[in-house]
Amino acid sequence: MSSSTARDRGSARVRPDRRAALVSATVGTVAAGMVLALATAASAGTTLATSAAEKGRYFGTAVAANKLSDSTYVGILNREFNMVTPENEMKWDATEPSQGQFTYTSADRIVSHAQANGMRVRGHALAWHSQQPGWAQNLSGSALRSAMVNHVTQVATHYKGKIHSWDVVNEAFADGGNGARRDSNLQRTGNDWIEVAFRAARTADPSAKLCYNDYNTDGQNAKSNAVYAMVSDFKARGVPIDCVGFQSHFNSASPVPGDYQANLQRFANLGLDVQITELDIEGSGTAQANSYATVVRACLAVSRCTGISVWGIRDTDSWRASGTPLLFDGNGNKKAAYTATLDALNSGTPIPTTPPPTTPPPTTPPPTTPPPGAGCTASLSLQTWTGGFVATVRVTAGSSGTNGWAATVTLPSGTAVTNAWNAQSSGTTGTVRFANVAYNGRLTAGQSTEFGFQGVGTPPAGTPSCTAS
Ligand code: 9MR
C-alpha cells in the first residue's frame, strides 16, 4: 500500500514514456525506494525557468524586440525563461521620443510575446539619467521634474497590471568612494526626485513591485551603503519601494564580491525583495561557470531574493559580446556556465543563510602602526548629508586577537541610530554600543573588520572606544 502510494506520487512528474518503463521495471521485488530515487532525479527542473520555479524564483533575460524574429533566439527564450526585461524598448528615449508623444510599439511586442508564452515582465526603466530623449536632456528644474512625473505616470499607466516589477529609478548614485548621488539633470531638480518617481509609479500601477536598480552595489561598499541608507529612509518614511535590483555585471576587474550574499541579505533585512537584474559575467569555461553558480547559490540562500535575470541570451546578443558573458554561445549552444547555473538552481543545498566571515574592503586606510597591547581599537569614517549620515566603524584587534568585541559611539544630543549592519546595536541615542555578530567576532592579532550604522541628526565625532573579549 505505502509503496504503491509512493510510486504514484513520485511518478507523477515523470514524462509518460519514462513512466511506462518505470512501471514495468517495478514489477516483482524492485524496492519502492529505487522508484523514488528515479522520481526525485526526474523532479529536478531541466530548464532555467522550471528549476528556478521549483525554488520559488523566476529566471529571466533581457530581450530585444528586433530579435523576436530570430527562431533560434525565440526557441531558447521560450524554453528557458519565464521573465523578460525589455533591453531598451521601455526607456525614456524609446517611449517618449517627443514630449507628450508616446510610442509603445516595440515594448508592446515584447510584452505580448511574454504574455503569449506565460512569462512575466520586468519594466526597465522609468527614470534614468541615461537614454533620455533629446528634449528631456535639454530640460531642467521644474519643467524637467514635471516631465519626469508625467513620463512615469503615462508609461506605468500604459502597462498597468502587466508588470511584475518596475525599475522605477536606475543608477542614481555615483561611483567612487563618497556615496553621493550621481550628478544629472534629474538630480539637479532636487534630492527628492527619486521618491517623487516612486510615488508616481505606485499611483499609476499599484500592483507592480517598485524597484531601485543599480550596478557596483553588489557587495558592501560606499555606493551600496548609500543606496542602503536611502532605502532605509524610504522604508522609515513610507515612501513606496518594494525591491532593490542588483545589476551584477561582473568581469575579472570586478568579480562577484565575497560578501555578495551578505549584501543581498542586509537589503532583504530592510523588509523588501532583492532581485538579480542584469547578470552577466565575462569569461569562459570553469571559472565563468563557478561564478554563475556562486551568484545563483547566493540568491537561493536569501529567502527574499525572488529571481535572477541575465542580460541577454547568447554571447552574441550581449551588450559586451566580446566578453562572452552569457549562458549560451553564439550558436545557441549551452555553455558550461549554463550547466553550472542549472545545477546550482537544482541543488538542494543552498549555502547557509548566515553570511560567511568576510572582511569588506576598507573604506578608510588601515592604521599604519599596529595597535598596542591586547584589546582592540576602533576608527570611524562618515558619509554625511543634510540631516543624516552613514558611519563605517573599523575594529582592529590588539596583540591577543579577539573572541568578541564591542565598540561604543557617543552620539550628539538629538542624533539617533536608525539601523546597523555587521554589528548588534544596543540603544539608539546617547552612548550606543555595537557588539560583534556571529561571523565577525573572532579576529586574529592586528586583523580588522568593519560594521556600519545609519543615523539621523548630527554625525558623531571622535574615536569610538573598543573592548575585546
Ligand atoms: O544593453 C543595453 C544596451 O543595448 C544599450 O546600448 C545601453 C545604453 O545605455 O544600455 C544597455 O543596458 C543597460 C541597462 O539599461 C542599465 N544597466 C546597464 C546596462 C548595460 O549598459
PDB file of C-alpha atoms and ligand atoms in Angstrom, residues 87-88 91 124 128 131 170-171 247 249 278 311 319, ligand 1:
ATOM      1  CA  GLU A  87      16.603  45.725 -23.003  1.00  0.00           C
ATOM      2  CA  ASN A  88      15.993  49.213 -24.419  1.00  0.00           C
ATOM      3  CA  LYS A  91      13.440  53.526 -21.793  1.00  0.00           C
ATOM      4  CA  HIS A 124      13.018  48.907 -17.300  1.00  0.00           C
ATOM      5  CA  TRP A 128      17.243  57.383 -15.520  1.00  0.00           C
ATOM      6  CA  GLN A 131      18.928  57.247 -22.673  1.00  0.00           C
ATOM      7  CA  ASN A 170      18.017  53.386 -12.345  1.00  0.00           C
ATOM      8  CA  GLU A 171      21.640  54.178 -11.435  1.00  0.00           C
ATOM      9  CA  GLN A 247      22.583  44.512 -11.846  1.00  0.00           C
ATOM     10  CA  HIS A 249      27.708  42.941 -14.311  1.00  0.00           C
ATOM     11  CA  GLU A 278      21.175  42.227 -15.336  1.00  0.00           C
ATOM     12  CA  TRP A 311      21.328  40.472 -19.605  1.00  0.00           C
ATOM     13  CA  TRP A 319      25.914  44.499 -24.969  1.00  0.00           C
TER      14      TRP A 319
HETATM   15  O1  9MR B   1      22.049  46.555 -23.011  1.00  0.00           O
HETATM   16  C1  9MR B   1      21.739  47.915 -23.228  1.00  0.00           C
HETATM   17  C2  9MR B   1      22.409  48.387 -24.497  1.00  0.00           C
HETATM   18  O2  9MR B   1      21.806  47.759 -25.621  1.00  0.00           O
HETATM   19  C3  9MR B   1      22.304  49.882 -24.607  1.00  0.00           C
HETATM   20  O3  9MR B   1      23.026  50.310 -25.726  1.00  0.00           O
HETATM   21  C4  9MR B   1      22.831  50.524 -23.347  1.00  0.00           C
HETATM   22  C5  9MR B   1      22.735  52.016 -23.438  1.00  0.00           C
HETATM   23  O4  9MR B   1      22.892  52.651 -22.212  1.00  0.00           O
HETATM   24  O5  9MR B   1      22.094  50.051 -22.236  1.00  0.00           O
HETATM   25  C6  9MR B   1      22.257  48.702 -22.046  1.00  0.00           C
HETATM   26  O6  9MR B   1      21.553  48.287 -20.892  1.00  0.00           O
HETATM   27  C7  9MR B   1      21.985  48.885 -19.675  1.00  0.00           C
HETATM   28  C8  9MR B   1      20.804  48.899 -18.760  1.00  0.00           C
HETATM   29  O7  9MR B   1      19.743  49.578 -19.370  1.00  0.00           O
HETATM   30  C9  9MR B   1      21.135  49.549 -17.427  1.00  0.00           C
HETATM   31  N1  9MR B   1      22.287  48.928 -16.819  1.00  0.00           N
HETATM   32  C10 9MR B   1      23.444  48.784 -17.659  1.00  0.00           C
HETATM   33  C11 9MR B   1      23.072  48.101 -18.958  1.00  0.00           C
HETATM   34  C12 9MR B   1      24.309  47.883 -19.798  1.00  0.00           C
HETATM   35  O8  9MR B   1      24.875  49.122 -20.139  1.00  0.00           O
END
